[in-house]
């Protein structure tokens, strides 16, 4: 299972997917899938291939493991080993040849592949769902040490009212300027130029 978006047609991901397709059966990685179709393809796949973007952990890792497939990803030095136990819950490859060799190995060793896939699925459902992330974000922003970074949390009711009033007034000023420029027959670029001084004042004053 893999996908080449239009922006990735000349990347390592595209090269690797093409090499995989030369040796193994894959999904149609040039077409776009609906969310429902993506879930079905993941669930039907024995191995989900991932190639990170800019060295980041991508959603494909969590989606593939959640659907019970073995996820085979490049070695990401960006916290992947904190999210999954490498070799037990997820598998990494070092280069193109290692990728092809590991696909062949795990397709030939069903029990080992399925054990890793099950372990990865358990880890994702236990720790890495959207609900887990939302709960963690709420914990962080609610922590006492973060209150000084959110002054509206400790502001008095009158301070909050004044802040909201100021934002409301300036939004209406911008709206009025844009409407005036539009009525004068200005195009989008000239309308943007008309409000630019107002925006600069708000940024630097």
PDB file of C-alpha atoms in Angstrom:
ATOM      1  CA  UNK A   1       0.000   0.000   0.000  1.00  0.00           C
ATOM      2  CA  UNK A   2       1.388   3.388  -1.009  1.00  0.00           C
ATOM      3  CA  UNK A   3       0.449   6.622  -2.781  1.00  0.00           C
ATOM      4  CA  UNK A   4       2.165   9.205  -4.987  1.00  0.00           C
ATOM      5  CA  UNK A   5       0.561  12.635  -4.745  1.00  0.00           C
ATOM      6  CA  UNK A   6       1.160  15.024  -7.615  1.00  0.00           C
ATOM      7  CA  UNK A   7       3.717  16.982  -5.574  1.00  0.00           C
ATOM      8  CA  UNK A   8       5.757  13.813  -4.925  1.00  0.00           C
ATOM      9  CA  UNK A   9       6.145  12.499  -8.477  1.00  0.00           C
ATOM     10  CA  UNK A  10       9.931  13.127  -8.549  1.00  0.00           C
ATOM     11  CA  UNK A  11      10.805  12.185  -5.008  1.00  0.00           C
ATOM     12  CA  UNK A  12      12.364   9.221  -3.227  1.00  0.00           C
ATOM     13  CA  UNK A  13       8.830   8.062  -2.407  1.00  0.00           C
ATOM     14  CA  UNK A  14       7.914   7.847  -6.098  1.00  0.00           C
ATOM     15  CA  UNK A  15      11.153   6.076  -6.970  1.00  0.00           C
ATOM     16  CA  UNK A  16      10.705   3.530  -4.216  1.00  0.00           C
ATOM     17  CA  UNK A  17       7.057   2.847  -5.028  1.00  0.00           C
ATOM     18  CA  UNK A  18       7.948   2.228  -8.655  1.00  0.00           C
ATOM     19  CA  UNK A  19      10.656  -0.213  -7.626  1.00  0.00           C
ATOM     20  CA  UNK A  20       8.236  -1.979  -5.289  1.00  0.00           C
ATOM     21  CA  UNK A  21       5.656  -2.267  -8.088  1.00  0.00           C
ATOM     22  CA  UNK A  22       8.234  -3.946 -10.334  1.00  0.00           C
ATOM     23  CA  UNK A  23       8.512  -6.862  -7.898  1.00  0.00           C
ATOM     24  CA  UNK A  24       5.335  -6.961  -5.807  1.00  0.00           C
ATOM     25  CA  UNK A  25       1.593  -6.463  -6.179  1.00  0.00           C
ATOM     26  CA  UNK A  26       0.484  -3.040  -4.969  1.00  0.00           C
ATOM     27  CA  UNK A  27      -2.558  -0.803  -4.916  1.00  0.00           C
ATOM     28  CA  UNK A  28      -2.948   1.803  -7.668  1.00  0.00           C
ATOM     29  CA  UNK A  29      -0.732   4.419  -6.084  1.00  0.00           C
ATOM     30  CA  UNK A  30      -1.425   7.095  -8.714  1.00  0.00           C
ATOM     31  CA  UNK A  31      -5.130   7.456  -7.945  1.00  0.00           C
ATOM     32  CA  UNK A  32      -6.713   9.383  -5.099  1.00  0.00           C
ATOM     33  CA  UNK A  33      -8.757   7.483  -2.501  1.00  0.00           C
ATOM     34  CA  UNK A  34     -11.654   8.616  -0.336  1.00  0.00           C
ATOM     35  CA  UNK A  35     -11.172   8.234   3.439  1.00  0.00           C
ATOM     36  CA  UNK A  36     -13.405   5.149   3.389  1.00  0.00           C
ATOM     37  CA  UNK A  37     -11.412   3.615   0.534  1.00  0.00           C
ATOM     38  CA  UNK A  38      -8.129   4.343   2.287  1.00  0.00           C
ATOM     39  CA  UNK A  39      -9.306   2.432   5.351  1.00  0.00           C
ATOM     40  CA  UNK A  40     -10.317  -0.555   3.234  1.00  0.00           C
ATOM     41  CA  UNK A  41      -7.018  -0.577   1.332  1.00  0.00           C
ATOM     42  CA  UNK A  42      -5.014  -0.377   4.558  1.00  0.00           C
ATOM     43  CA  UNK A  43      -7.045  -3.196   6.096  1.00  0.00           C
ATOM     44  CA  UNK A  44      -6.559  -5.416   3.043  1.00  0.00           C
ATOM     45  CA  UNK A  45      -2.809  -4.756   2.850  1.00  0.00           C
ATOM     46  CA  UNK A  46      -0.243  -7.053   4.383  1.00  0.00           C
ATOM     47  CA  UNK A  47       2.432  -4.342   4.322  1.00  0.00           C
ATOM     48  CA  UNK A  48       1.994  -0.557   4.269  1.00  0.00           C
ATOM     49  CA  UNK A  49       4.982   1.296   2.814  1.00  0.00           C
ATOM     50  CA  UNK A  50       5.859   4.730   4.185  1.00  0.00           C
ATOM     51  CA  UNK A  51       8.440   7.274   3.096  1.00  0.00           C
ATOM     52  CA  UNK A  52       8.611  10.269   5.414  1.00  0.00           C
ATOM     53  CA  UNK A  53       8.220  13.858   4.248  1.00  0.00           C
ATOM     54  CA  UNK A  54      11.030  16.150   5.442  1.00  0.00           C
ATOM     55  CA  UNK A  55      11.985  13.585   8.087  1.00  0.00           C
ATOM     56  CA  UNK A  56       8.654  13.825   9.915  1.00  0.00           C
ATOM     57  CA  UNK A  57       6.470  11.032  11.279  1.00  0.00           C
ATOM     58  CA  UNK A  58       3.483  10.907   8.914  1.00  0.00           C
ATOM     59  CA  UNK A  59      -0.148   9.937   9.486  1.00  0.00           C
ATOM     60  CA  UNK A  60       0.345   6.851   7.305  1.00  0.00           C
ATOM     61  CA  UNK A  61       2.293   5.217  10.141  1.00  0.00           C
ATOM     62  CA  UNK A  62      -0.638   5.526  12.544  1.00  0.00           C
ATOM     63  CA  UNK A  63      -3.279   4.748   9.919  1.00  0.00           C
ATOM     64  CA  UNK A  64      -1.510   1.628   8.695  1.00  0.00           C
ATOM     65  CA  UNK A  65      -0.834   0.223  12.149  1.00  0.00           C
ATOM     66  CA  UNK A  66      -4.385   1.036  13.313  1.00  0.00           C
ATOM     67  CA  UNK A  67      -5.755  -1.018  10.405  1.00  0.00           C
ATOM     68  CA  UNK A  68      -3.631  -4.030  11.358  1.00  0.00           C
ATOM     69  CA  UNK A  69      -1.003  -3.911   8.610  1.00  0.00           C
ATOM     70  CA  UNK A  70       2.737  -4.171   9.107  1.00  0.00           C
ATOM     71  CA  UNK A  71       4.115  -0.675   8.507  1.00  0.00           C
ATOM     72  CA  UNK A  72       7.509  -0.490   6.813  1.00  0.00           C
ATOM     73  CA  UNK A  73       8.934   3.027   7.062  1.00  0.00           C
ATOM     74  CA  UNK A  74      12.245   4.760   6.548  1.00  0.00           C
ATOM     75  CA  UNK A  75      14.366   5.257   9.663  1.00  0.00           C
ATOM     76  CA  UNK A  76      13.034   8.580  10.945  1.00  0.00           C
ATOM     77  CA  UNK A  77      15.282  10.303  13.486  1.00  0.00           C
ATOM     78  CA  UNK A  78      12.409  12.394  14.788  1.00  0.00           C
ATOM     79  CA  UNK A  79      10.877  10.522  17.705  1.00  0.00           C
ATOM     80  CA  UNK A  80       9.682   7.384  15.903  1.00  0.00           C
ATOM     81  CA  UNK A  81      11.454   5.171  18.436  1.00  0.00           C
ATOM     82  CA  UNK A  82       9.532   6.957  21.216  1.00  0.00           C
ATOM     83  CA  UNK A  83       6.214   6.127  19.548  1.00  0.00           C
ATOM     84  CA  UNK A  84       6.865   2.509  18.559  1.00  0.00           C
ATOM     85  CA  UNK A  85       9.306  -0.245  19.426  1.00  0.00           C
ATOM     86  CA  UNK A  86      11.332  -0.720  16.254  1.00  0.00           C
ATOM     87  CA  UNK A  87      11.360  -4.308  15.041  1.00  0.00           C
ATOM     88  CA  UNK A  88       8.567  -5.370  17.369  1.00  0.00           C
ATOM     89  CA  UNK A  89       5.724  -2.951  16.544  1.00  0.00           C
ATOM     90  CA  UNK A  90       6.987  -1.400  13.326  1.00  0.00           C
ATOM     91  CA  UNK A  91       9.806  -2.105  10.843  1.00  0.00           C
ATOM     92  CA  UNK A  92      12.254   0.389   9.329  1.00  0.00           C
ATOM     93  CA  UNK A  93      14.390   0.256   6.190  1.00  0.00           C
ATOM     94  CA  UNK A  94      17.696   2.026   5.542  1.00  0.00           C
ATOM     95  CA  UNK A  95      17.742   2.351   1.749  1.00  0.00           C
ATOM     96  CA  UNK A  96      16.026   1.082  -1.399  1.00  0.00           C
ATOM     97  CA  UNK A  97      17.684  -2.322  -1.354  1.00  0.00           C
ATOM     98  CA  UNK A  98      16.916  -2.850   2.327  1.00  0.00           C
ATOM     99  CA  UNK A  99      13.300  -1.867   1.635  1.00  0.00           C
ATOM    100  CA  UNK A 100      12.870  -4.446  -1.139  1.00  0.00           C
ATOM    101  CA  UNK A 101      14.621  -7.141   0.880  1.00  0.00           C
ATOM    102  CA  UNK A 102      12.390  -6.563   3.911  1.00  0.00           C
ATOM    103  CA  UNK A 103       9.207  -6.597   1.842  1.00  0.00           C
ATOM    104  CA  UNK A 104      10.235  -9.957   0.387  1.00  0.00           C
ATOM    105  CA  UNK A 105      11.182 -11.281   3.827  1.00  0.00           C
ATOM    106  CA  UNK A 106       7.969 -10.314   5.604  1.00  0.00           C
ATOM    107  CA  UNK A 107       5.749 -11.482   2.755  1.00  0.00           C
ATOM    108  CA  UNK A 108       7.440 -14.872   3.061  1.00  0.00           C
ATOM    109  CA  UNK A 109       7.161 -14.990   6.877  1.00  0.00           C
ATOM    110  CA  UNK A 110       3.471 -14.591   7.656  1.00  0.00           C
ATOM    111  CA  UNK A 111       3.592 -15.342  11.385  1.00  0.00           C
ATOM    112  CA  UNK A 112       6.388 -12.867  12.070  1.00  0.00           C
ATOM    113  CA  UNK A 113       4.740 -10.177   9.947  1.00  0.00           C
ATOM    114  CA  UNK A 114       1.346 -10.654  11.577  1.00  0.00           C
ATOM    115  CA  UNK A 115       2.835 -10.595  15.080  1.00  0.00           C
ATOM    116  CA  UNK A 116       4.503  -7.238  14.409  1.00  0.00           C
ATOM    117  CA  UNK A 117       1.323  -5.909  12.786  1.00  0.00           C
ATOM    118  CA  UNK A 118      -0.781  -6.910  15.810  1.00  0.00           C
ATOM    119  CA  UNK A 119       1.703  -5.350  18.219  1.00  0.00           C
ATOM    120  CA  UNK A 120       1.740  -2.116  16.210  1.00  0.00           C
ATOM    121  CA  UNK A 121      -2.041  -2.043  16.112  1.00  0.00           C
ATOM    122  CA  UNK A 122      -2.285  -2.523  19.888  1.00  0.00           C
ATOM    123  CA  UNK A 123       0.204   0.298  20.484  1.00  0.00           C
ATOM    124  CA  UNK A 124      -1.605   2.706  18.174  1.00  0.00           C
ATOM    125  CA  UNK A 125      -5.067   1.992  19.579  1.00  0.00           C
ATOM    126  CA  UNK A 126      -3.708   2.218  23.120  1.00  0.00           C
ATOM    127  CA  UNK A 127      -1.677   5.425  22.758  1.00  0.00           C
ATOM    128  CA  UNK A 128      -1.890   7.103  19.357  1.00  0.00           C
ATOM    129  CA  UNK A 129      -5.506   7.831  18.393  1.00  0.00           C
ATOM    130  CA  UNK A 130      -6.874  11.339  17.805  1.00  0.00           C
ATOM    131  CA  UNK A 131      -8.577  11.118  21.195  1.00  0.00           C
ATOM    132  CA  UNK A 132      -5.226  10.524  22.886  1.00  0.00           C
ATOM    133  CA  UNK A 133      -3.711  13.540  21.124  1.00  0.00           C
ATOM    134  CA  UNK A 134      -6.629  15.827  22.003  1.00  0.00           C
ATOM    135  CA  UNK A 135      -6.476  14.757  25.645  1.00  0.00           C
ATOM    136  CA  UNK A 136      -2.734  15.450  25.723  1.00  0.00           C
ATOM    137  CA  UNK A 137      -3.172  18.894  24.158  1.00  0.00           C
ATOM    138  CA  UNK A 138      -5.830  19.760  26.738  1.00  0.00           C
ATOM    139  CA  UNK A 139      -3.527  18.584  29.549  1.00  0.00           C
ATOM    140  CA  UNK A 140      -0.699  20.768  28.250  1.00  0.00           C
ATOM    141  CA  UNK A 141      -2.683  23.963  27.711  1.00  0.00           C
ATOM    142  CA  UNK A 142      -4.456  23.504  31.065  1.00  0.00           C
ATOM    143  CA  UNK A 143      -1.227  23.100  33.048  1.00  0.00           C
ATOM    144  CA  UNK A 144      -0.587  25.926  35.589  1.00  0.00           C
ATOM    145  CA  UNK A 145       2.868  26.684  34.181  1.00  0.00           C
ATOM    146  CA  UNK A 146       1.326  27.551  30.811  1.00  0.00           C
ATOM    147  CA  UNK A 147      -1.113  30.120  32.181  1.00  0.00           C
ATOM    148  CA  UNK A 148       1.325  33.083  31.840  1.00  0.00           C
ATOM    149  CA  UNK A 149       1.582  32.240  28.129  1.00  0.00           C
ATOM    150  CA  UNK A 150      -2.178  32.745  27.734  1.00  0.00           C
ATOM    151  CA  UNK A 151      -2.893  36.142  29.336  1.00  0.00           C
ATOM    152  CA  UNK A 152      -6.620  35.988  28.567  1.00  0.00           C
ATOM    153  CA  UNK A 153      -6.883  33.090  31.017  1.00  0.00           C
ATOM    154  CA  UNK A 154      -5.880  35.330  33.930  1.00  0.00           C
ATOM    155  CA  UNK A 155      -7.399  38.579  32.653  1.00  0.00           C
ATOM    156  CA  UNK A 156     -10.259  40.220  34.517  1.00  0.00           C
ATOM    157  CA  UNK A 157     -13.694  40.295  32.837  1.00  0.00           C
ATOM    158  CA  UNK A 158     -13.231  43.980  31.954  1.00  0.00           C
ATOM    159  CA  UNK A 159      -9.797  43.298  30.403  1.00  0.00           C
ATOM    160  CA  UNK A 160     -11.259  40.501  28.310  1.00  0.00           C
ATOM    161  CA  UNK A 161     -14.102  42.749  27.166  1.00  0.00           C
ATOM    162  CA  UNK A 162     -11.684  45.528  26.120  1.00  0.00           C
ATOM    163  CA  UNK A 163      -9.491  43.049  24.209  1.00  0.00           C
ATOM    164  CA  UNK A 164     -12.460  41.564  22.357  1.00  0.00           C
ATOM    165  CA  UNK A 165     -13.808  45.057  21.586  1.00  0.00           C
ATOM    166  CA  UNK A 166     -10.456  46.126  20.119  1.00  0.00           C
ATOM    167  CA  UNK A 167     -10.261  43.043  17.899  1.00  0.00           C
ATOM    168  CA  UNK A 168     -13.885  43.522  16.812  1.00  0.00           C
ATOM    169  CA  UNK A 169     -13.325  47.192  15.939  1.00  0.00           C
ATOM    170  CA  UNK A 170     -10.180  46.528  13.905  1.00  0.00           C
ATOM    171  CA  UNK A 171     -11.819  43.699  11.998  1.00  0.00           C
ATOM    172  CA  UNK A 172     -14.635  46.069  11.066  1.00  0.00           C
ATOM    173  CA  UNK A 173     -12.106  48.712   9.995  1.00  0.00           C
ATOM    174  CA  UNK A 174     -10.454  46.185   7.694  1.00  0.00           C
ATOM    175  CA  UNK A 175     -13.837  45.118   6.336  1.00  0.00           C
ATOM    176  CA  UNK A 176     -14.739  48.745   5.650  1.00  0.00           C
ATOM    177  CA  UNK A 177     -11.437  49.403   3.863  1.00  0.00           C
ATOM    178  CA  UNK A 178     -11.847  46.283   1.727  1.00  0.00           C
ATOM    179  CA  UNK A 179     -15.440  47.208   0.851  1.00  0.00           C
ATOM    180  CA  UNK A 180     -14.365  50.739  -0.071  1.00  0.00           C
ATOM    181  CA  UNK A 181     -11.564  49.438  -2.304  1.00  0.00           C
ATOM    182  CA  UNK A 182     -13.918  46.959  -3.966  1.00  0.00           C
ATOM    183  CA  UNK A 183     -16.532  49.648  -4.604  1.00  0.00           C
ATOM    184  CA  UNK A 184     -13.803  51.780  -6.193  1.00  0.00           C
ATOM    185  CA  UNK A 185     -13.243  48.988  -8.698  1.00  0.00           C
ATOM    186  CA  UNK A 186      -9.928  47.760  -7.282  1.00  0.00           C
ATOM    187  CA  UNK A 187      -8.907  44.191  -8.087  1.00  0.00           C
ATOM    188  CA  UNK A 188      -7.799  41.713  -5.378  1.00  0.00           C
ATOM    189  CA  UNK A 189      -4.161  42.878  -5.469  1.00  0.00           C
ATOM    190  CA  UNK A 190      -5.015  46.571  -5.130  1.00  0.00           C
ATOM    191  CA  UNK A 191      -7.529  45.782  -2.377  1.00  0.00           C
ATOM    192  CA  UNK A 192      -4.772  43.989  -0.464  1.00  0.00           C
ATOM    193  CA  UNK A 193      -2.504  47.016  -0.910  1.00  0.00           C
ATOM    194  CA  UNK A 194      -5.246  49.270   0.410  1.00  0.00           C
ATOM    195  CA  UNK A 195      -5.420  47.467   3.770  1.00  0.00           C
ATOM    196  CA  UNK A 196      -1.691  46.728   4.051  1.00  0.00           C
ATOM    197  CA  UNK A 197      -0.833  49.952   5.992  1.00  0.00           C
ATOM    198  CA  UNK A 198      -3.529  49.109   8.546  1.00  0.00           C
ATOM    199  CA  UNK A 199      -2.150  45.591   8.960  1.00  0.00           C
ATOM    200  CA  UNK A 200       1.404  46.892   9.364  1.00  0.00           C
ATOM    201  CA  UNK A 201       0.313  49.288  12.100  1.00  0.00           C
ATOM    202  CA  UNK A 202      -1.301  46.423  13.992  1.00  0.00           C
ATOM    203  CA  UNK A 203       1.826  44.273  13.639  1.00  0.00           C
ATOM    204  CA  UNK A 204       4.403  46.841  14.729  1.00  0.00           C
ATOM    205  CA  UNK A 205       2.604  49.352  16.939  1.00  0.00           C
TER     206      UNK A 205
END
